[in-house]
Amino acid sequence: MAEDYDYIIVGAGSAGCVLADRLSADGKARVLVLEYGGSDRSVVIQMPSALSIPMNRDRYNWRYETEPEPHLGGRRMHTPRGKVLGGSSSINGMVYVRGNPMDFERWQAEGATGWSYADVLPYFRRAETREEGGDSYRGGEGKLHTKYGPLRNPLHAAFLKAAQQAGYPLTDDINGGQQEGFGRMDMTVHKGRRWSAANAYLKPAMARPNLRVVTHALASRILLEGKRAVGVAYTRGGTEHRAMARREVIVSGGPINSPQLLKLSGIGPAAELRALGIPVVHDLPGVGENLQDHLEFYFQMECLQPVTLYSVMNLFSKGLIGARWLLTKDGLGATNHFESCGFIRSRPGIAYPDIQFHFLPLAVAYDGSTMAEGHGFQAHVGPMRSKSRGHVRLKSADPAEKPIIRFNYMSHPDDWVEMRACVRLTREIFRQQALVPFAGRELQPGEDVVTDEAIDAFVRDHVESAYHPSCTCKIGPGGDPMAVVDAELRVHGIANLRVVDSSVMPSVTTGNLNAPTIMIGEKAADHILGKGMLAASNAPYHRAGGWETAQR
């Protein structure tokens, strides 16, 4: 038997949770959310400092891997995606970075009409409640709570001072009018808990009788009548179900699953679909193409003073941190420890920052897999606008089979130029006077890694994904053969079908992707409901003077 709804949302991730709340808010529209994962009620998800644990559990992670990456020595790269209520916002590092204002000016130029900075800033503000209060840039009444870390570890202040000594500006707010420079980093933490999209949007909305959330439901295809979406077929517990949508089907599976579902439904590159025996409903060559990501490496230093988090990396201390968090929701368990950061330009002629720093008072792999044997600190460093492009393609017509993911990392020569700049500019910062009392040996890349060839070899062997896949169903006009959705996120050529998640980005933003993905969900809700857009902002933003000839 088919079930009837007004809207069906496939995926309870960052954007899907926003839509579930906004589309059901009138209490009348019947909304169904399908999520393949299950509950997020786990200490390891809700405790911020446990962030590396859910990412490494099959229960919460799709466990995607790339094909061997030809420019990284054939390495297969981990591509974690959230498989749980809240999606990747339930397994990520909780870093809140909106992107640079000029990213959205670039989107507009790339064909995303109505997505300029003036257009999107009101939606960032609507989504957010910043702990310190709102202003013309920051929100004060939204559902997504953000805050700054306490910055109690002295290494944060030393890092910021060293950056200033190297000639870079400090900025009061990297999410305000000036991203460029070094400063505090926001996190999506509220009252000591991970403030995922599920906690912020979905759970309060689930009290409404007109919203139904079905977990452990694998969407197998979009049901179509001609070129009109009318529902979704999904399997749950070995049984196939059909849900019908009177108004719209909205695909919010993320940059891997959304193109996969479109293709399984006959929407995508015709030759690829025919080769797998999938009937072609609509030839849309851009589905699954234009895949982008951020790469980063860990620039690690020995610390000469016992002030790092290494002191609490033993089982006894971790137990105390966990017990305190369970009792009071504060202490070292209540932060992601990414409390300071930076955004700089790699060379003259770059108009706005293309390198990001996350600073951490510990030398450890992001996924917790390796840790230095002693006190250390590190910066996660990487370029923001790689010119390399990859793809997501079907391996078979079986919805349960993982797709083929290939980013083609480092396939553009400019990527190597930017990575070398990352190494050299970070080394310069870490050698400034403010860090002299703390900085010992360079653990990674190593002080002998100085030539282009040596840096390239280090990058090839050690660079990691920052876990920001995106852009596989990009916004663009109908005349763009690679565009998948229009400026209102409607799939070209198919009625009553939209894609709403980070896959619609025309190009990846400068920073982490959770904040802009939630913004996309907020703006999409107004498009879907037929509301007028929020009034455009006239807030100014920083442009570096002399960027044509100076790196800083």
Coordinates of C-alpha atoms in Angstrom, one line a residue, residues 56-449:
N56 CA 34.8 5.4 12.8
R57 CA 31.7 3.4 13.5
D58 CA 29.8 1.6 10.8
R59 CA 26.6 2.2 12.6
Y60 CA 26.9 6.0 11.9
N61 CA 29.1 6.2 8.8
W62 CA 28.4 5.0 5.2
R63 CA 32.1 4.1 5.1
Y64 CA 32.7 5.3 1.6
E65 CA 36.1 5.0 0.0
T66 CA 37.4 6.5 -3.2
E67 CA 38.8 4.5 -6.0
P68 CA 42.6 4.6 -6.1
E69 CA 43.6 8.2 -6.5
P70 CA 46.2 8.3 -9.4
H71 CA 47.9 11.5 -8.2
L72 CA 48.2 10.3 -4.6
G73 CA 50.1 7.1 -5.3
G74 CA 47.0 5.0 -5.8
R75 CA 45.8 5.7 -2.2
R76 CA 42.1 5.0 -1.4
M77 CA 40.8 7.9 0.6
H78 CA 38.3 7.6 3.4
T79 CA 35.1 9.6 2.6
P80 CA 32.9 9.4 5.7
R81 CA 29.3 10.4 5.4
G82 CA 26.8 10.5 8.3
K83 CA 24.3 7.5 8.3
V84 CA 22.2 8.6 11.3
L85 CA 19.7 11.3 12.2
G86 CA 21.5 14.6 11.6
G87 CA 23.6 13.0 8.9
S88 CA 27.1 14.3 8.7
S89 CA 26.3 17.0 11.3
S90 CA 26.1 14.2 13.8
I91 CA 29.6 12.9 13.0
N92 CA 31.5 16.0 12.0
G93 CA 34.0 18.2 13.8
M94 CA 31.3 20.8 14.7
V95 CA 33.2 23.6 13.1
Y96 CA 31.0 26.5 12.0
V97 CA 32.5 28.3 9.0
R98 CA 30.1 30.0 6.6
G99 CA 32.6 30.6 3.8
N100 CA 34.0 33.8 2.4
P101 CA 31.5 36.4 1.1
M102 CA 33.2 36.3 -2.3
D103 CA 32.4 32.6 -2.6
F104 CA 28.8 33.5 -3.0
E105 CA 29.6 36.3 -5.5
R106 CA 31.4 33.5 -7.4
W107 CA 28.3 31.3 -7.2
Q108 CA 26.3 34.1 -8.8
A109 CA 28.8 34.5 -11.6
E110 CA 28.8 30.7 -12.1
G111 CA 25.0 30.8 -12.8
A112 CA 23.5 30.5 -9.3
T113 CA 21.3 33.5 -9.8
G114 CA 20.0 34.8 -6.4
W115 CA 22.8 33.2 -4.4
S116 CA 25.1 36.2 -4.0
Y117 CA 26.4 37.1 -0.5
A118 CA 23.6 39.7 -0.1
D119 CA 21.1 37.0 -0.9
V120 CA 22.4 34.3 1.4
L121 CA 23.5 36.3 4.4
P122 CA 19.9 36.7 5.7
Y123 CA 19.5 32.9 5.6
F124 CA 22.7 32.4 7.6
R125 CA 21.4 34.9 10.1
R126 CA 17.9 33.2 10.2
A127 CA 19.5 29.8 11.0
E128 CA 21.8 30.9 13.8
T129 CA 21.8 31.9 17.5
R130 CA 25.3 33.0 18.3
E131 CA 26.0 32.7 22.1
E132 CA 27.4 36.2 22.1
G133 CA 24.4 37.6 20.3
G134 CA 23.5 38.7 16.8
D135 CA 24.4 41.7 14.7
S136 CA 24.2 42.6 11.0
Y137 CA 26.2 39.5 10.2
R138 CA 25.3 37.0 12.9
G139 CA 22.0 35.6 14.0
G140 CA 20.5 35.9 17.5
E141 CA 17.2 34.0 17.2
G142 CA 17.8 30.9 15.0
K143 CA 17.6 27.2 15.8
L144 CA 21.3 26.5 15.2
H145 CA 23.3 27.5 18.3
T146 CA 27.0 28.5 17.8
K147 CA 29.6 29.5 20.3
Y148 CA 33.3 30.1 20.7
G149 CA 35.6 27.8 22.6
P150 CA 37.1 29.0 26.0
L151 CA 40.6 29.4 24.5
R152 CA 42.1 28.4 27.9
N153 CA 45.0 26.5 26.4
P154 CA 47.9 29.0 26.1
L155 CA 48.9 27.5 22.7
H156 CA 45.9 29.2 21.1
A157 CA 47.0 32.7 22.1
A158 CA 50.6 31.9 21.0
F159 CA 49.4 30.7 17.6
L160 CA 47.3 33.8 17.0
K161 CA 50.2 36.0 18.2
A162 CA 52.7 34.2 15.9
A163 CA 50.4 34.7 12.9
Q164 CA 50.2 38.4 13.7
Q165 CA 54.0 38.5 14.0
A166 CA 54.2 36.9 10.6
G167 CA 52.3 39.9 9.2
Y168 CA 48.8 38.6 9.1
P169 CA 45.8 40.5 10.5
L170 CA 43.6 39.3 13.4
T171 CA 39.9 39.3 12.7
D172 CA 37.2 39.6 15.3
D173 CA 34.8 37.3 13.4
I174 CA 35.8 35.0 10.6
N175 CA 32.0 34.6 9.9
G176 CA 31.4 38.3 9.9
G177 CA 32.6 41.0 7.5
Q178 CA 36.2 39.8 7.4
Q179 CA 37.1 36.2 7.1
E180 CA 40.8 37.0 6.1
G181 CA 43.1 36.7 9.1
F182 CA 43.4 34.7 12.3
G183 CA 40.9 34.5 15.2
R184 CA 38.5 32.5 17.2
M185 CA 36.7 29.6 15.5
D186 CA 33.0 29.0 16.1
M187 CA 31.5 25.6 16.9
T188 CA 28.0 24.1 16.8
V189 CA 27.9 23.3 20.5
H190 CA 25.0 24.3 22.8
K191 CA 24.9 23.7 26.6
G192 CA 27.9 21.4 26.2
R193 CA 26.3 19.2 23.6
R194 CA 26.9 18.7 19.9
W195 CA 24.3 20.9 18.3
S196 CA 23.6 18.9 15.1
A197 CA 20.9 19.6 12.6
A198 CA 18.9 16.9 14.3
N199 CA 19.1 18.5 17.7
A200 CA 18.5 22.0 16.3
Y201 CA 15.7 21.3 13.8
L202 CA 14.4 17.8 13.5
K203 CA 13.8 16.7 17.1
P204 CA 11.6 19.7 18.0
A205 CA 9.6 19.2 14.8
M206 CA 9.1 15.5 15.5
A207 CA 6.5 16.4 18.1
R208 CA 4.2 17.6 15.2
P209 CA 1.6 15.0 14.1
N210 CA 2.1 16.0 10.5
L211 CA 5.8 15.0 10.4
R212 CA 6.8 11.4 10.1
V213 CA 10.4 10.3 10.3
V214 CA 11.2 6.7 9.1
T215 CA 14.7 5.4 10.0
H216 CA 16.5 2.4 8.5
A217 CA 14.8 3.2 5.2
L218 CA 16.9 2.9 2.0
A219 CA 15.5 4.9 -0.9
S220 CA 15.8 2.8 -4.0
R221 CA 14.3 5.1 -6.6
I222 CA 12.2 8.1 -7.2
L223 CA 8.8 7.2 -8.6
L224 CA 8.0 9.0 -11.8
E225 CA 5.0 9.5 -14.1
G226 CA 6.6 10.6 -17.3
K227 CA 8.8 13.5 -16.3
R228 CA 7.1 14.2 -13.0
A229 CA 8.2 13.0 -9.6
V230 CA 5.2 11.5 -7.7
G231 CA 6.9 9.5 -4.9
V232 CA 9.7 7.4 -3.6
A233 CA 10.2 3.6 -3.4
Y234 CA 12.2 2.5 -0.3
T235 CA 13.1 -0.7 1.5
R236 CA 12.9 -1.2 5.2
G237 CA 13.4 -4.5 6.9
G238 CA 13.6 -6.3 3.6
T239 CA 10.2 -5.0 2.5
E240 CA 9.7 -2.5 -0.3
H241 CA 7.4 0.4 0.5
R242 CA 6.0 3.2 -1.7
A243 CA 5.3 6.7 -0.5
M244 CA 3.5 9.2 -2.7
A245 CA 4.1 13.0 -2.8
R246 CA 1.2 15.3 -3.7
R247 CA 3.5 18.3 -4.0
E248 CA 7.3 17.5 -4.2
V249 CA 10.0 15.0 -3.7
I250 CA 13.2 16.5 -2.2
V251 CA 16.4 14.7 -2.4
S252 CA 18.7 15.6 0.5
G253 CA 21.1 12.6 0.5
G254 CA 24.3 14.6 0.2
P255 CA 27.0 14.8 -2.5
I256 CA 27.4 11.0 -2.8
N257 CA 23.9 9.6 -2.3
S258 CA 21.9 12.3 -4.1
P259 CA 23.5 11.8 -7.5
Q260 CA 23.3 8.0 -6.9
L261 CA 19.5 8.1 -6.3
L262 CA 18.9 10.4 -9.3
K263 CA 20.8 7.9 -11.5
L264 CA 19.0 4.9 -10.1
S265 CA 15.8 6.7 -11.0
G266 CA 16.8 7.2 -14.7
I267 CA 18.0 10.8 -14.3
G268 CA 21.6 11.3 -15.3
P269 CA 24.1 10.7 -18.1
A270 CA 22.3 8.5 -20.6
A271 CA 25.3 6.4 -21.6
E272 CA 26.2 5.5 -18.0
L273 CA 22.6 4.5 -17.3
R274 CA 22.1 2.5 -20.4
A275 CA 25.4 0.6 -19.7
L276 CA 23.8 -0.6 -16.4
G277 CA 20.4 -1.4 -17.9
I278 CA 18.7 1.5 -16.2
P279 CA 15.9 3.0 -18.5
V280 CA 16.8 6.7 -19.3
V281 CA 14.0 9.0 -18.1
H282 CA 15.9 12.2 -18.6
D283 CA 19.5 12.6 -20.0
L284 CA 21.2 15.0 -17.5
P285 CA 24.9 14.7 -18.0
G286 CA 26.0 16.8 -15.0
V287 CA 24.5 14.4 -12.4
G288 CA 27.5 13.1 -10.3
E289 CA 30.1 15.2 -12.1
N290 CA 31.9 18.3 -10.8
L291 CA 32.8 16.5 -7.5
Q292 CA 35.0 18.8 -5.3
D293 CA 36.6 18.6 -1.8
H294 CA 39.2 20.1 0.4
L295 CA 42.5 18.3 1.1
E296 CA 44.6 19.1 4.2
F297 CA 47.7 17.8 6.0
Y298 CA 48.7 18.1 9.6
F299 CA 51.7 20.3 10.3
Q300 CA 52.8 18.9 13.6
M301 CA 55.3 20.4 16.1
E302 CA 56.8 18.9 19.3
C303 CA 55.8 21.0 22.3
L304 CA 58.5 21.9 24.8
Q305 CA 56.0 22.6 27.6
P306 CA 53.5 20.0 29.0
V307 CA 50.5 22.2 28.2
T308 CA 48.9 20.2 25.4
L309 CA 46.0 17.7 25.5
Y310 CA 48.5 14.9 25.5
S311 CA 48.3 15.0 29.3
V312 CA 44.7 13.8 29.2
M313 CA 45.1 11.2 26.4
N314 CA 45.2 8.3 29.0
L315 CA 42.3 6.1 29.9
F316 CA 42.0 7.4 33.4
S317 CA 41.9 11.1 32.4
K318 CA 39.5 10.3 29.5
G319 CA 37.2 8.6 32.1
L320 CA 37.3 11.7 34.3
I321 CA 36.5 14.0 31.3
G322 CA 33.6 11.7 30.3
A323 CA 32.2 11.5 33.8
R324 CA 32.4 15.3 34.2
W325 CA 30.6 15.8 30.9
L326 CA 27.9 13.3 31.8
L327 CA 27.3 15.1 35.1
T328 CA 27.7 18.8 34.1
K329 CA 28.1 19.0 30.3
D330 CA 31.2 21.1 30.7
G331 CA 35.0 20.8 30.9
L332 CA 37.2 19.3 28.2
G333 CA 34.4 17.1 26.9
A334 CA 32.3 20.1 25.9
T335 CA 34.5 21.5 23.2
N336 CA 35.8 20.2 19.8
H337 CA 39.2 21.8 20.7
F338 CA 39.3 23.6 17.3
E339 CA 39.1 27.0 19.0
S340 CA 41.4 29.1 16.8
C341 CA 41.9 29.3 13.1
G342 CA 43.1 31.3 10.1
F343 CA 42.4 32.2 6.5
I344 CA 45.1 33.6 4.3
R345 CA 46.0 34.0 0.6
S346 CA 48.7 31.7 -0.8
R347 CA 50.3 34.3 -3.2
P348 CA 49.9 37.7 -4.9
G349 CA 47.1 37.8 -7.4
I350 CA 44.7 35.8 -5.2
A351 CA 41.8 38.1 -4.4
Y352 CA 40.6 36.4 -1.1
P353 CA 41.8 33.6 1.2
D354 CA 42.5 30.2 -0.4
I355 CA 44.3 28.5 2.6
Q356 CA 42.6 27.5 5.8
F357 CA 44.1 26.7 9.2
H358 CA 42.5 24.8 12.1
F359 CA 44.8 24.9 15.1
L360 CA 44.7 22.0 17.7
P361 CA 46.8 21.8 20.9
L362 CA 47.6 18.2 20.3
A363 CA 49.5 16.2 17.6
V364 CA 46.9 13.6 16.4
A365 CA 45.2 12.4 13.2
Y366 CA 41.7 13.9 12.8
D367 CA 40.1 10.4 13.0
G368 CA 42.1 9.6 16.1
S369 CA 44.0 6.8 14.3
T370 CA 47.5 8.0 15.1
M371 CA 48.9 10.3 17.8
A372 CA 52.4 11.6 18.5
E373 CA 54.3 10.0 21.4
G374 CA 54.5 13.1 23.5
H375 CA 53.4 16.7 23.8
G376 CA 52.8 18.4 20.4
F377 CA 50.5 20.7 18.6
Q378 CA 49.4 21.0 15.0
A379 CA 47.6 23.0 12.3
H380 CA 45.4 21.4 9.8
V381 CA 46.3 23.2 6.6
G382 CA 44.9 23.0 3.1
P383 CA 43.9 24.9 0.0
M384 CA 40.3 25.9 -0.4
R385 CA 39.7 26.1 -4.1
S386 CA 41.3 23.2 -5.9
K387 CA 40.8 23.1 -9.6
S388 CA 40.7 19.3 -9.6
R389 CA 37.3 17.8 -10.5
G390 CA 36.0 14.3 -9.8
H391 CA 32.8 12.3 -10.1
V392 CA 30.3 9.9 -8.5
R393 CA 29.2 7.1 -10.8
L394 CA 27.1 4.0 -10.3
K395 CA 28.8 0.6 -9.9
S396 CA 25.5 -1.2 -10.6
A397 CA 21.8 -0.7 -10.6
D398 CA 21.6 -2.1 -7.1
P399 CA 20.7 0.7 -4.6
A400 CA 22.6 -1.2 -1.8
E401 CA 25.9 -1.2 -3.8
K402 CA 28.2 1.7 -3.0
P403 CA 28.9 4.0 -6.0
I404 CA 32.2 4.7 -7.6
I405 CA 33.9 7.8 -6.1
R406 CA 36.9 9.4 -7.7
F407 CA 37.9 12.9 -6.7
N408 CA 41.0 13.1 -9.0
Y409 CA 42.7 14.9 -6.2
M410 CA 45.8 16.9 -7.1
S411 CA 45.2 16.4 -10.9
H412 CA 45.6 20.2 -11.6
P413 CA 49.1 21.6 -11.5
D414 CA 47.9 24.7 -9.5
D415 CA 47.0 22.3 -6.6
W416 CA 50.7 21.5 -6.1
V417 CA 51.7 25.1 -6.1
E418 CA 49.1 25.8 -3.4
M419 CA 50.1 22.8 -1.3
R420 CA 53.8 23.9 -1.3
A421 CA 52.7 27.4 -0.2
C422 CA 50.7 25.7 2.7
V423 CA 53.9 24.0 3.9
R424 CA 56.2 27.0 3.6
L425 CA 53.7 29.6 5.0
T426 CA 52.8 27.4 8.0
R427 CA 56.5 26.8 8.8
E428 CA 57.1 30.6 8.8
I429 CA 54.2 31.1 11.3
F430 CA 55.4 28.3 13.6
R431 CA 58.9 29.8 13.7
Q432 CA 57.7 33.2 15.0
Q433 CA 58.8 34.5 18.4
A434 CA 55.5 33.9 20.1
L435 CA 55.8 30.1 19.6
V436 CA 59.5 29.9 20.5
P437 CA 58.8 28.9 24.2
F438 CA 56.7 26.1 22.9
A439 CA 57.9 24.9 19.6
G440 CA 60.5 22.0 19.5
R441 CA 61.2 19.7 16.6
E442 CA 59.1 19.8 13.5
L443 CA 57.4 16.4 13.6
Q444 CA 55.7 16.6 10.3
P445 CA 56.5 17.3 7.4
G446 CA 60.0 17.4 9.0
E447 CA 62.7 20.1 8.8
D448 CA 64.4 18.4 5.8
V449 CA 61.2 18.7 3.7

